[in-house]
XYZ file of C-alpha atoms in Angstrom:
316
model
C 81.760 107.329 57.323
C 78.304 107.627 58.729
C 75.670 104.955 57.673
C 72.899 106.537 59.435
C 69.405 106.192 57.646
C 68.726 109.133 55.704
C 65.369 111.102 56.973
C 62.248 111.347 54.045
C 61.874 114.985 54.906
C 64.051 117.339 53.600
C 63.631 119.865 56.035
C 66.800 120.403 58.418
C 65.912 119.632 61.926
C 68.944 122.313 63.172
C 68.249 125.502 61.020
C 64.795 124.494 58.784
C 66.704 124.913 55.295
C 65.795 122.842 52.491
C 68.257 119.678 52.565
C 68.621 118.252 48.784
C 71.725 115.987 49.556
C 72.927 114.298 52.756
C 74.144 117.257 54.384
C 72.559 120.423 55.080
C 74.296 123.577 52.500
C 73.489 125.792 55.387
C 74.458 124.529 58.755
C 76.381 121.319 57.638
C 74.049 118.942 59.768
C 73.411 115.298 58.284
C 69.832 114.975 57.562
C 69.606 111.581 59.431
C 67.314 109.847 61.682
C 67.769 111.610 65.182
C 66.730 108.331 66.725
C 69.399 105.751 67.065
C 69.867 102.149 68.342
C 72.825 101.532 71.229
C 74.824 99.914 67.852
C 74.465 103.210 66.077
C 75.682 105.040 69.181
C 78.352 102.614 69.610
C 79.519 102.925 66.186
C 79.531 106.935 66.179
C 81.394 106.972 69.396
C 84.327 104.730 67.651
C 84.351 106.487 64.509
C 84.538 110.093 66.540
C 87.310 108.801 68.984
C 89.376 107.164 65.942
C 89.159 110.220 64.110
C 90.052 112.310 67.216
C 92.960 110.111 68.016
C 94.399 110.223 64.465
C 94.100 114.032 64.412
C 95.730 114.434 67.800
C 98.844 112.143 67.206
C 98.947 113.549 63.757
C 99.095 116.936 65.043
C 101.732 116.250 68.147
C 104.016 114.542 65.438
C 103.950 117.414 62.929
C 104.202 119.861 65.888
C 107.410 118.224 67.221
C 109.232 117.423 64.426
C 108.074 119.376 61.272
C 108.354 122.731 62.140
C 105.851 125.098 60.300
C 103.984 122.120 58.687
C 100.824 122.720 60.839
C 100.640 126.480 60.438
C 101.046 125.944 56.338
C 98.541 123.433 56.328
C 95.883 125.193 58.376
C 96.290 128.368 56.443
C 96.123 126.489 53.226
C 92.735 125.104 54.362
C 93.495 121.505 55.345
C 92.074 122.061 59.054
C 89.865 118.420 59.521
C 92.936 116.436 59.606
C 94.642 118.380 62.513
C 93.760 119.936 65.647
C 92.649 123.592 65.561
C 95.467 125.821 67.053
C 93.520 127.468 69.719
C 92.027 123.909 70.641
C 95.625 122.513 70.585
C 97.235 125.262 73.004
C 94.262 124.745 75.408
C 94.250 121.173 75.300
C 98.368 121.270 75.990
C 98.052 124.262 78.966
C 95.420 121.798 80.363
C 97.265 118.880 80.478
C 100.540 120.913 81.792
C 98.267 122.500 84.538
C 97.097 119.143 85.422
C 100.566 117.308 85.522
C 101.990 120.262 87.846
C 99.081 119.966 89.922
C 99.777 116.050 90.332
C 103.314 116.067 91.439
C 104.232 116.765 95.035
C 105.160 120.283 95.786
C 108.503 119.779 97.896
C 108.612 123.438 98.997
C 105.004 122.726 100.920
C 106.418 119.560 102.040
C 109.484 121.279 103.253
C 107.397 123.794 105.129
C 105.125 121.233 106.926
C 108.290 118.957 108.178
C 109.879 122.577 109.327
C 106.571 123.506 111.289
C 108.059 120.877 113.999
C 111.439 122.398 114.017
C 110.354 126.312 114.079
C 113.032 127.357 116.585
C 115.907 125.839 114.245
C 114.273 127.517 111.343
C 114.023 130.762 113.108
C 117.769 130.373 113.697
C 118.618 129.951 110.190
C 116.492 132.549 109.199
C 118.849 134.858 111.325
C 121.873 133.607 110.140
C 121.198 134.068 106.487
C 118.994 137.293 106.489
C 119.507 139.515 103.381
C 121.381 142.682 104.088
C 119.462 145.562 102.766
C 121.473 148.372 104.009
C 119.484 148.924 107.294
C 119.248 146.806 110.023
C 115.415 146.431 110.444
C 112.592 148.485 109.248
C 112.331 150.138 112.765
C 115.396 151.993 111.520
C 114.133 152.665 108.125
C 110.963 154.082 109.808
C 113.179 156.221 112.134
C 115.035 157.524 109.042
C 111.793 158.109 107.396
C 110.617 160.334 110.131
C 113.721 161.965 111.906
C 116.331 161.673 109.169
C 117.910 163.799 106.258
C 115.743 164.394 103.606
C 118.464 162.981 101.450
C 118.615 159.670 103.389
C 114.822 159.339 103.187
C 113.264 156.702 100.821
C 110.692 157.579 97.861
C 107.206 155.824 98.756
C 107.995 153.178 95.927
C 111.394 152.425 97.710
C 110.014 152.470 100.931
C 107.284 149.783 99.891
C 109.928 147.399 98.335
C 111.985 147.293 101.165
C 108.871 146.993 103.316
C 108.153 143.726 101.234
C 111.486 142.234 101.142
C 111.828 142.926 104.942
C 108.342 140.785 105.515
C 109.649 138.052 102.899
C 113.266 137.654 104.825
C 111.756 137.661 108.077
C 110.045 134.374 107.359
C 112.069 132.720 105.063
C 115.708 131.673 104.476
C 117.850 132.566 101.124
C 117.273 128.556 100.075
C 113.471 128.901 100.884
C 113.175 132.025 98.648
C 114.943 130.390 95.916
C 112.932 127.131 96.025
C 109.414 129.124 96.305
C 110.409 131.387 93.518
C 111.550 128.301 91.194
C 108.503 126.521 92.208
C 106.192 129.394 91.468
C 107.826 130.352 88.101
C 107.600 126.702 86.631
C 103.901 126.861 87.716
C 103.328 129.777 86.086
C 105.071 129.325 82.586
C 101.810 128.387 80.776
C 100.546 131.741 81.747
C 103.431 133.851 81.015
C 103.403 132.231 77.552
C 99.942 133.294 76.905
C 100.373 136.993 77.775
C 103.382 137.070 75.393
C 102.017 135.452 72.615
C 100.131 138.632 71.257
C 103.237 140.636 71.379
C 105.337 137.803 69.824
C 102.858 137.847 67.074
C 103.151 141.810 66.705
C 107.067 141.407 66.155
C 106.338 139.116 63.420
C 104.029 141.593 61.721
C 106.272 144.122 61.952
C 109.030 142.128 60.296
C 107.420 140.595 57.405
C 105.334 142.182 54.316
C 102.206 143.861 55.358
C 100.269 143.025 51.863
C 101.005 139.026 51.965
C 100.880 138.447 55.568
C 97.924 139.576 57.998
C 98.462 139.931 61.723
C 96.164 136.362 61.826
C 98.669 134.485 59.877
C 101.378 135.458 62.531
C 98.996 134.725 65.334
C 98.356 130.928 63.855
C 102.379 130.424 63.642
C 102.726 131.940 67.172
C 99.984 129.528 68.380
C 101.692 126.505 67.133
C 105.106 127.860 68.013
C 104.175 128.098 71.664
C 102.519 125.156 71.969
C 105.527 123.468 70.766
C 107.627 125.175 73.369
C 104.780 124.380 76.090
C 104.802 120.559 74.728
C 108.536 120.407 75.204
C 108.230 121.742 78.877
C 105.560 119.278 79.565
C 107.392 116.193 78.117
C 110.850 117.551 80.164
C 108.939 118.280 83.281
C 107.282 114.887 83.430
C 110.690 113.147 82.397
C 112.526 114.713 85.533
C 109.547 114.363 87.759
C 109.295 110.524 86.964
C 113.031 110.010 87.117
C 113.194 112.157 90.281
C 110.868 109.477 91.952
C 113.649 106.807 91.740
C 116.068 109.461 93.829
C 118.713 111.946 93.217
C 121.124 109.044 93.574
C 119.707 107.044 90.923
C 121.692 105.407 88.268
C 119.242 106.467 85.744
C 119.193 110.212 86.983
C 121.681 111.088 84.213
C 118.835 110.442 81.673
C 116.989 113.625 82.703
C 119.888 115.700 82.114
C 120.533 114.330 78.727
C 116.816 114.811 77.926
C 116.749 118.739 79.346
C 120.035 119.341 77.053
C 118.603 117.969 73.778
C 115.296 119.216 74.546
C 116.565 122.658 75.412
C 118.680 122.715 72.383
C 115.652 121.858 70.200
C 113.621 124.374 71.602
C 116.147 127.146 70.450
C 116.894 125.691 67.125
C 113.090 124.934 66.259
C 112.377 128.839 65.633
C 114.799 128.665 62.549
C 113.545 126.234 60.570
C 109.865 127.090 61.397
C 110.518 130.459 60.099
C 112.322 129.674 57.178
C 109.854 126.977 56.043
C 106.711 129.153 56.825
C 107.772 132.575 55.365
C 109.303 130.693 52.332
C 112.311 133.683 52.371
C 115.971 132.691 51.922
C 118.152 130.680 54.456
C 120.318 134.018 54.862
C 117.510 136.192 55.203
C 115.234 133.971 57.432
C 118.365 133.232 59.483
C 119.234 137.112 60.001
C 115.295 137.271 60.890
C 115.302 134.636 63.103
C 118.252 135.809 65.135
C 116.916 139.390 65.211
C 113.525 138.448 66.329
C 114.813 136.064 69.079
C 116.950 138.718 70.600
C 114.023 141.109 70.530
C 111.683 138.831 71.925
C 114.415 137.424 74.447
C 114.469 141.172 75.702
C 111.213 141.567 75.829
C 110.463 138.573 77.862
C 113.205 139.532 80.018
C 111.678 142.853 80.707
C 108.038 140.963 81.659
C 109.957 138.588 83.817
C 111.556 141.399 85.594
C 108.076 142.258 86.782
C 107.006 138.870 87.217
C 109.950 138.177 89.497
C 108.955 141.084 91.523
C 105.443 139.988 91.723
C 106.354 136.641 92.668
C 108.894 137.826 95.589
C 106.366 140.514 97.165
C 103.726 137.687 97.232
C 106.012 134.939 98.822
C 104.920 134.497 102.508
């Protein structure tokens, strides 16, 4: 609680509104003396930091272990005790991007080391070259110019084959797989961000339009995706930290255990969150949860196909 001296002047310094009490009824600013001692600044900083830490850890605890609690509290008007949904998602996304950037990129390290053995790499690429149905782009170009019409590729097919050929000429199968996995995990926050409005839209379709607004589904989605991103972040950090001890480390099994239970909790979490937030019977909630899970899985899979194609054609 603030102990700053109240100004004798009843005019708000921020909006010029008349302030009869301690706080301005128009903008909410405290009508206290703006000139403060170092002691006041220190106390104010400590109070803000303590409040933020309490709100942060309370938010994280509820997010991980009490599905839908944050959403219900936020929509009921209890908002100062927790981090706002958008701020929460942005914060977790920032930490995720930072963590992904901090850990070394094994693919890049491998590429640097293989620059010294370029001859061996070229031999490996030659031995593992992906079969496209044609021997080379020269043969494809020859068919495009002189071959029968039924054997010619469309403009899109030709572009795809050209991209695949370019990638396979400079990478082995293992390198393509490693680069794809690396790119996929580093872009998960972006993928989730793109999917969120569609996820909220599907929730809107399955629930009473008079009782629930799209905004309500959006808040539920922000909290749910914050949970997914946080679990991914925790599992990623655990895996990388344990990986520092080597693949043959006696504690390497911990990563497998956390991945299993983390993945299990991610899959199950949506059902209790849906049931508690929307207040429907367990059977109805279970049927809707499974249906929504399948619909969103198919939709996400559809988007991932395009995303995989995008990653593949941008490999180099």
